[in-house]
Coordinates of C-alpha atoms in Angstrom, one line a residue:
X1 CA -1.5 -37.9 103.5
X2 CA -1.9 -37.5 106.8
X3 CA -1.3 -35.2 108.5
X4 CA -2.7 -36.0 112.0
X5 CA -0.5 -37.5 114.8
X6 CA -3.3 -39.8 116.1
X7 CA -1.5 -43.2 115.9
X8 CA 1.7 -42.0 117.3
X9 CA 0.3 -40.4 120.4
X10 CA -1.9 -43.6 120.9
X11 CA 1.4 -45.7 121.3
X12 CA 2.5 -43.4 124.3
X13 CA -1.0 -43.5 125.7
X14 CA -1.2 -47.2 125.7
X15 CA 2.2 -47.8 127.1
X16 CA 1.3 -45.4 130.0
X17 CA -2.1 -47.2 130.6
X18 CA -0.3 -50.5 130.5
X19 CA 1.6 -49.4 133.6
X20 CA -1.6 -48.5 135.5
X21 CA -4.4 -50.6 136.8
X22 CA -7.7 -50.6 135.0
X23 CA -10.6 -48.7 136.9
X24 CA -14.2 -47.8 136.3
X25 CA -15.1 -44.6 134.6
X26 CA -14.4 -43.6 130.9
X27 CA -14.5 -40.6 128.5
X28 CA -16.9 -39.4 125.9
X29 CA -16.0 -38.5 122.4
X30 CA -17.5 -35.8 120.3
X31 CA -19.1 -35.9 116.9
X32 CA -17.5 -33.8 114.3
X33 CA -19.3 -31.6 111.6
X34 CA -17.6 -30.9 108.3
X35 CA -20.6 -29.3 106.8
X36 CA -19.7 -25.7 107.0
X37 CA -18.2 -22.8 104.7
X38 CA -19.3 -24.5 101.7
X39 CA -16.8 -27.6 102.1
X40 CA -17.2 -29.9 99.1
X41 CA -19.0 -27.1 97.1
X42 CA -18.1 -26.9 93.2
X43 CA -15.1 -24.7 92.7
X44 CA -15.7 -21.2 91.3
X45 CA -14.9 -20.1 87.8
X46 CA -11.4 -18.5 88.7
X47 CA -10.4 -21.8 90.5
X48 CA -11.5 -23.9 87.6
X49 CA -9.8 -21.6 85.2
X50 CA -6.6 -22.0 87.0
X51 CA -6.6 -25.9 87.3
X52 CA -5.6 -28.4 84.9
X53 CA -8.7 -30.4 84.1
X54 CA -9.1 -34.1 83.9
X55 CA -8.2 -35.6 80.5
X56 CA -10.9 -38.2 80.1
X57 CA -8.9 -40.1 77.5
X58 CA -6.3 -41.0 80.4
X59 CA -9.1 -42.4 82.6
X60 CA -10.5 -46.0 82.3
X61 CA -13.5 -46.3 84.4
X62 CA -14.5 -49.6 86.3
X63 CA -17.6 -49.9 88.6
X64 CA -16.1 -52.9 90.2
X65 CA -12.9 -53.4 92.2
X66 CA -10.1 -54.5 89.8
X67 CA -6.4 -55.1 89.3
X68 CA -6.6 -54.0 85.7
X69 CA -3.4 -51.9 85.0
X70 CA -5.1 -49.3 83.0
X71 CA -7.5 -48.7 85.9
X72 CA -4.7 -48.4 88.4
X73 CA -2.6 -46.2 86.1
X74 CA -5.9 -43.9 85.8
X75 CA -6.1 -43.8 89.6
X76 CA -2.4 -42.8 89.9
X77 CA -3.1 -40.1 87.1
X78 CA -6.1 -38.5 89.0
X79 CA -4.4 -38.5 92.4
X80 CA -1.3 -36.9 90.9
X81 CA -3.1 -34.3 88.9
X82 CA -5.3 -33.2 91.8
X83 CA -2.3 -33.1 94.1
X84 CA -0.3 -30.9 91.7
X85 CA -3.6 -28.7 91.1
X86 CA -3.8 -28.1 94.9
X87 CA -0.4 -26.9 95.0
X88 CA -0.7 -24.4 92.1
X89 CA -4.2 -22.9 92.9
X90 CA -4.6 -19.5 94.5
X91 CA -6.8 -20.3 97.2
X92 CA -8.1 -23.2 99.0
X93 CA -9.5 -24.0 102.5
X94 CA -9.8 -27.5 103.9
X95 CA -11.0 -29.0 107.3
X96 CA -10.6 -32.6 108.5
X97 CA -11.0 -34.8 111.4
X98 CA -9.5 -38.1 112.3
X99 CA -10.2 -40.9 114.8
X100 CA -8.0 -43.9 115.8
X101 CA -8.1 -46.8 118.0
X102 CA -5.1 -48.7 119.0
X103 CA -4.6 -52.0 120.8
X104 CA -1.5 -53.4 122.6
X105 CA -1.3 -56.9 123.6
X106 CA 0.8 -57.6 126.8
X107 CA 0.7 -61.0 128.1
X108 CA -2.7 -62.4 127.7
X109 CA -4.5 -59.1 128.1
X110 CA -5.2 -56.2 125.6
X111 CA -5.0 -52.3 126.3
X112 CA -7.1 -50.4 124.0
X113 CA -7.1 -46.7 123.7
X114 CA -8.7 -44.1 121.3
X115 CA -8.1 -40.4 120.3
X116 CA -9.8 -37.8 118.1
X117 CA -8.2 -35.2 116.1
X118 CA -9.2 -32.0 114.3
X119 CA -7.5 -30.0 111.6
X120 CA -8.2 -27.1 109.2
X121 CA -5.9 -25.0 106.8
X122 CA -6.3 -22.0 104.6
X123 CA -3.9 -21.1 101.7
X124 CA -4.5 -17.6 100.2
X125 CA -2.2 -16.5 97.5
X126 CA 0.9 -17.1 99.4
X127 CA -0.4 -16.8 102.9
X128 CA -0.8 -20.1 105.0
X129 CA -2.6 -20.9 108.1
X130 CA -3.0 -24.3 109.8
X131 CA -4.6 -25.5 113.0
X132 CA -4.6 -28.9 114.4
X133 CA -5.3 -30.7 117.8
X134 CA -5.9 -33.9 119.3
X135 CA -7.5 -35.2 122.5
X136 CA -7.4 -38.7 124.3
X137 CA -11.1 -39.7 124.4
X138 CA -11.2 -43.3 125.8
X139 CA -9.2 -46.1 127.1
X140 CA -10.1 -49.7 128.4
X141 CA -8.7 -53.1 128.9
X142 CA -9.6 -56.4 127.4
X143 CA -9.1 -59.5 129.4
X144 CA -8.4 -63.0 128.1
X145 CA -12.1 -64.1 128.8
X146 CA -13.3 -61.2 126.8
X147 CA -14.3 -58.9 129.6
X148 CA -13.5 -55.4 129.6
X149 CA -12.4 -52.8 132.3
X150 CA -12.5 -49.0 131.9
X151 CA -9.8 -46.6 132.8
X152 CA -10.9 -43.9 135.3
X153 CA -11.4 -40.3 134.3
X154 CA -8.7 -39.4 136.9
X155 CA -6.1 -41.4 135.0
X156 CA -7.4 -40.1 131.5
X157 CA -7.1 -36.6 132.7
X158 CA -3.7 -37.1 133.9
X159 CA -2.8 -38.7 130.6
X160 CA -4.5 -35.9 128.5
X161 CA -2.3 -33.2 130.2
X162 CA 0.7 -34.9 128.7
X163 CA -0.5 -36.5 125.5
X164 CA -3.2 -34.0 124.2
X165 CA -1.5 -32.0 121.4
X166 CA -2.0 -28.8 119.5
X167 CA -0.2 -27.3 116.5
X168 CA -0.6 -23.9 114.9
X169 CA 1.3 -22.7 111.9
X170 CA 1.2 -19.3 110.1
X171 CA 3.2 -18.1 107.1
X172 CA 2.7 -14.6 105.7
X173 CA 4.6 -15.4 102.5
X174 CA 5.3 -19.3 102.3
X175 CA 8.9 -18.7 102.9
X176 CA 9.0 -18.4 106.6
X177 CA 6.8 -20.5 108.8
X178 CA 5.9 -19.8 112.3
X179 CA 4.9 -22.9 114.4
X180 CA 3.5 -23.1 117.9
X181 CA 2.7 -26.3 119.9
X182 CA 1.9 -24.5 123.1
X183 CA -1.9 -24.2 122.9
X184 CA -4.4 -25.3 125.9
X185 CA -7.1 -27.7 125.3
X186 CA -9.9 -28.3 127.5
X187 CA -13.1 -30.5 127.8
X188 CA -15.1 -28.7 125.1
X189 CA -12.1 -28.4 122.5
X190 CA -13.6 -31.0 120.2
X191 CA -17.2 -29.8 120.2
X192 CA -15.9 -26.1 119.6
X193 CA -14.3 -27.3 116.4
X194 CA -13.6 -25.6 113.8
X195 CA -13.6 -22.3 115.9
X196 CA -10.2 -20.6 116.6
X197 CA -11.6 -20.5 120.2
X198 CA -11.3 -24.2 120.4
X199 CA -7.7 -23.9 121.5
X200 CA -6.3 -21.2 123.5
X201 CA -2.7 -19.9 122.9
X202 CA -1.6 -17.6 125.7
X203 CA 2.0 -17.4 124.5
X204 CA 2.6 -19.0 121.0
X205 CA 6.3 -19.4 121.3
X206 CA 6.6 -20.0 117.7
X207 CA 9.3 -22.0 116.1
X208 CA 10.6 -20.4 112.9
X209 CA 11.6 -22.4 109.8
X210 CA 12.0 -21.7 106.1
X211 CA 10.2 -23.5 103.4
X212 CA 12.7 -26.4 103.0
X213 CA 12.8 -27.0 106.8
X214 CA 9.1 -27.1 107.2
X215 CA 8.6 -29.5 104.4
X216 CA 11.2 -31.6 105.7
X217 CA 10.2 -31.6 109.3
X218 CA 6.7 -32.2 108.6
X219 CA 7.3 -35.0 106.1
X220 CA 5.7 -33.6 103.0
X221 CA 7.3 -35.0 99.8
X222 CA 7.4 -31.7 97.7
X223 CA 5.0 -29.1 99.1
X224 CA 3.0 -28.5 102.2
X225 CA -0.1 -27.8 100.0
X226 CA -0.2 -31.5 98.8
X227 CA -3.0 -33.6 100.2
X228 CA -0.8 -36.8 99.9
X229 CA 2.8 -37.3 100.5
X230 CA 2.8 -41.0 99.3
X231 CA 5.1 -41.8 96.4
X232 CA 2.7 -42.8 93.6
X233 CA 5.5 -43.4 90.9
X234 CA 4.2 -45.9 88.4
X235 CA 7.2 -48.0 88.6
X236 CA 6.6 -48.8 92.3
X237 CA 3.0 -50.1 91.6
X238 CA 1.7 -48.0 94.3
X239 CA -2.0 -49.0 93.8
X240 CA -2.8 -52.8 94.1
X241 CA -6.4 -52.7 93.3
X242 CA -9.3 -50.1 92.9
X243 CA -12.2 -48.7 90.8
X244 CA -13.1 -45.4 89.2
X245 CA -16.7 -44.0 88.5
X246 CA -17.8 -40.7 87.0
X247 CA -21.0 -38.7 87.8
X248 CA -21.6 -36.6 84.7
X249 CA -24.4 -34.6 86.3
X250 CA -22.1 -33.5 89.2
X251 CA -18.9 -33.4 87.2
X252 CA -17.0 -35.6 89.9
X253 CA -14.9 -38.7 89.5
X254 CA -15.0 -41.0 92.4
X255 CA -12.2 -43.6 93.2
X256 CA -11.4 -46.1 95.7
X257 CA -8.0 -47.8 96.0
X258 CA -5.8 -50.0 98.1
X259 CA -2.4 -48.8 98.5
X260 CA 0.8 -51.0 98.1
X261 CA 2.0 -51.6 101.7
X262 CA 4.5 -54.2 100.8
X263 CA 6.8 -51.7 99.0
X264 CA 8.1 -49.3 101.8
X265 CA 9.1 -46.7 99.2
X266 CA 5.6 -45.9 98.5
X267 CA 4.8 -44.9 102.2
X268 CA 8.4 -44.0 103.2
X269 CA 7.6 -40.5 104.7
X270 CA 4.7 -41.7 106.7
X271 CA 6.7 -44.6 108.0
X272 CA 9.7 -42.3 108.8
X273 CA 7.3 -39.9 110.7
X274 CA 5.9 -42.9 112.7
X275 CA 9.3 -44.2 113.6
X276 CA 10.6 -40.9 114.7
X277 CA 7.6 -40.1 116.9
X278 CA 7.1 -43.6 118.3
X279 CA 10.6 -44.5 119.0
X280 CA 10.4 -47.9 117.2
X281 CA 12.1 -49.3 114.2
X282 CA 9.8 -52.1 113.9
X283 CA 6.7 -50.6 112.2
X284 CA 4.7 -51.4 109.2
X285 CA 1.4 -50.6 107.5
X286 CA -0.9 -53.6 107.2
X287 CA -3.5 -51.9 105.1
X288 CA -4.2 -48.5 103.4
X289 CA -7.4 -47.7 101.6
X290 CA -8.2 -44.4 99.9
X291 CA -11.6 -42.9 99.0
X292 CA -11.2 -39.7 96.8
X293 CA -13.7 -37.3 94.9
X294 CA -12.3 -35.2 92.3
X295 CA -13.9 -32.5 90.3
X296 CA -13.6 -32.8 86.4
X297 CA -11.7 -29.5 86.6
X298 CA -9.0 -31.6 88.5
X299 CA -9.4 -30.1 92.0
X300 CA -9.9 -32.5 94.8
X301 CA -13.4 -32.5 96.6
X302 CA -13.1 -35.0 99.4
X303 CA -10.1 -37.2 100.6
X304 CA -10.7 -40.1 103.0
X305 CA -7.8 -42.3 104.3
X306 CA -8.3 -45.5 106.4
X307 CA -5.3 -47.4 107.6
X308 CA -4.2 -50.1 109.7
X309 CA -0.6 -50.3 111.2
X310 CA 1.2 -52.9 113.2
X311 CA 4.3 -52.4 115.6
X312 CA 6.6 -53.8 118.0
X313 CA 7.1 -51.3 120.8
X314 CA 10.7 -50.5 122.1
X315 CA 12.3 -51.8 124.3
X316 CA 11.6 -55.1 122.5
X317 CA 12.5 -57.0 125.8
X318 CA 9.1 -56.1 127.0
X319 CA 7.5 -57.9 123.9
X320 CA 4.9 -55.1 123.6
X321 CA 3.2 -55.5 120.0
X322 CA 0.5 -53.0 118.9
X323 CA -1.9 -52.3 116.1
X324 CA -4.1 -49.5 115.3
X325 CA -7.3 -48.7 113.0
X326 CA -7.5 -45.0 111.9
X327 CA -9.8 -42.9 110.0
X328 CA -9.1 -39.4 108.3
X329 CA -11.5 -37.4 106.2
X330 CA -10.6 -34.0 104.7
X331 CA -13.0 -31.8 102.7
X332 CA -12.0 -28.9 100.5
X333 CA -13.5 -25.5 99.2
X334 CA -12.0 -23.2 96.4
X335 CA -14.5 -20.4 97.1
X336 CA -13.2 -17.6 99.3
X337 CA -16.5 -16.0 99.6
X338 CA -17.9 -18.9 101.5
X339 CA -15.3 -18.6 104.2
X340 CA -16.9 -17.5 107.3
X341 CA -16.1 -19.9 110.1
X342 CA -12.4 -20.3 109.3
X343 CA -11.4 -16.7 109.4
X344 CA -8.1 -15.9 111.2
X345 CA -7.8 -12.3 112.9
X346 CA -4.8 -10.4 112.2
X347 CA -3.7 -10.2 115.9
X348 CA -3.4 -14.1 115.8
X349 CA -1.1 -13.9 112.9
X350 CA 0.9 -11.2 114.5
X351 CA 1.3 -13.0 117.8
X352 CA 2.6 -16.2 115.9
X353 CA 5.4 -14.0 114.3
X354 CA 6.4 -11.9 117.3
X355 CA 6.6 -14.5 119.9
X356 CA 9.4 -16.9 118.6
X357 CA 11.8 -19.5 119.6
X358 CA 15.4 -20.0 118.3
X359 CA 15.5 -21.3 114.9
X360 CA 15.7 -25.0 114.7
X361 CA 19.4 -26.4 113.7

């Protein structure tokens, strides 16, 4: 799934920019590097032995995009298997980045804004750590004649103080979860990724939740270790088209597919999350495309989610309509010995547990 808040914050960003005059200036985005800590490397023997392998007899390959029901069923099978293996494995680490560009039409003009997000997580035999943050990186206007205007750095800085987000989660036992959103970002935050030094947490002020509360408030379907919370039940026809290939030399299945955006039950949790955060009931996905690599042992290697959404922003009397194009890539490793960059000191974990807020009702 998800799990970046890129599009939600963009709505707020663009409405804010809409109320201001366009000025000269701009902001630079940062390149992201996911090539660290063996991300995407083949799982070790222990991880392979624990996982349920792909049953080749259940997979119909196709090198071309198709609506063949057998291929679509194979895609559902592969995603479901990998999702479950991720929940049941003893250890995994994953890192991801996201980008999003949203556009709002108001009158004859368009307001465009963009944001970058970074995320990484480690699950280790019942202990869990998650780090996520996002920053506004650019905003501009598009006039009716096609000309553009930039938003000043001063305005972007003011908006960033309100809109840039951080989220840090720690659970020592996957029964109690400590969540803090009080981190401070700075200009170098994106370039420091994935270092823990990228975001400074002076006083974590952690919110305490149990397993069920954490899963519900973060819109996971069954478990926080799932990489997708879409409802891929066969009866919903969740995949409209796609293809699957297999690289026998590498032992990797590669699939691409389009997700059914017409049946809102498929994407219900993502939609609920958007509506709650954006304050709008008029929201819909226009397109969602997945690109996934899965090892033959059944563990996921790489997950890419691109999607487009459209919304009417409240209050509807303002006649603000918006859309957004978003990209999210997440890579996995199951080899604990590779873990060097993503290594959480005990004092950070302790701070998360000792500085707490009242439990959410």
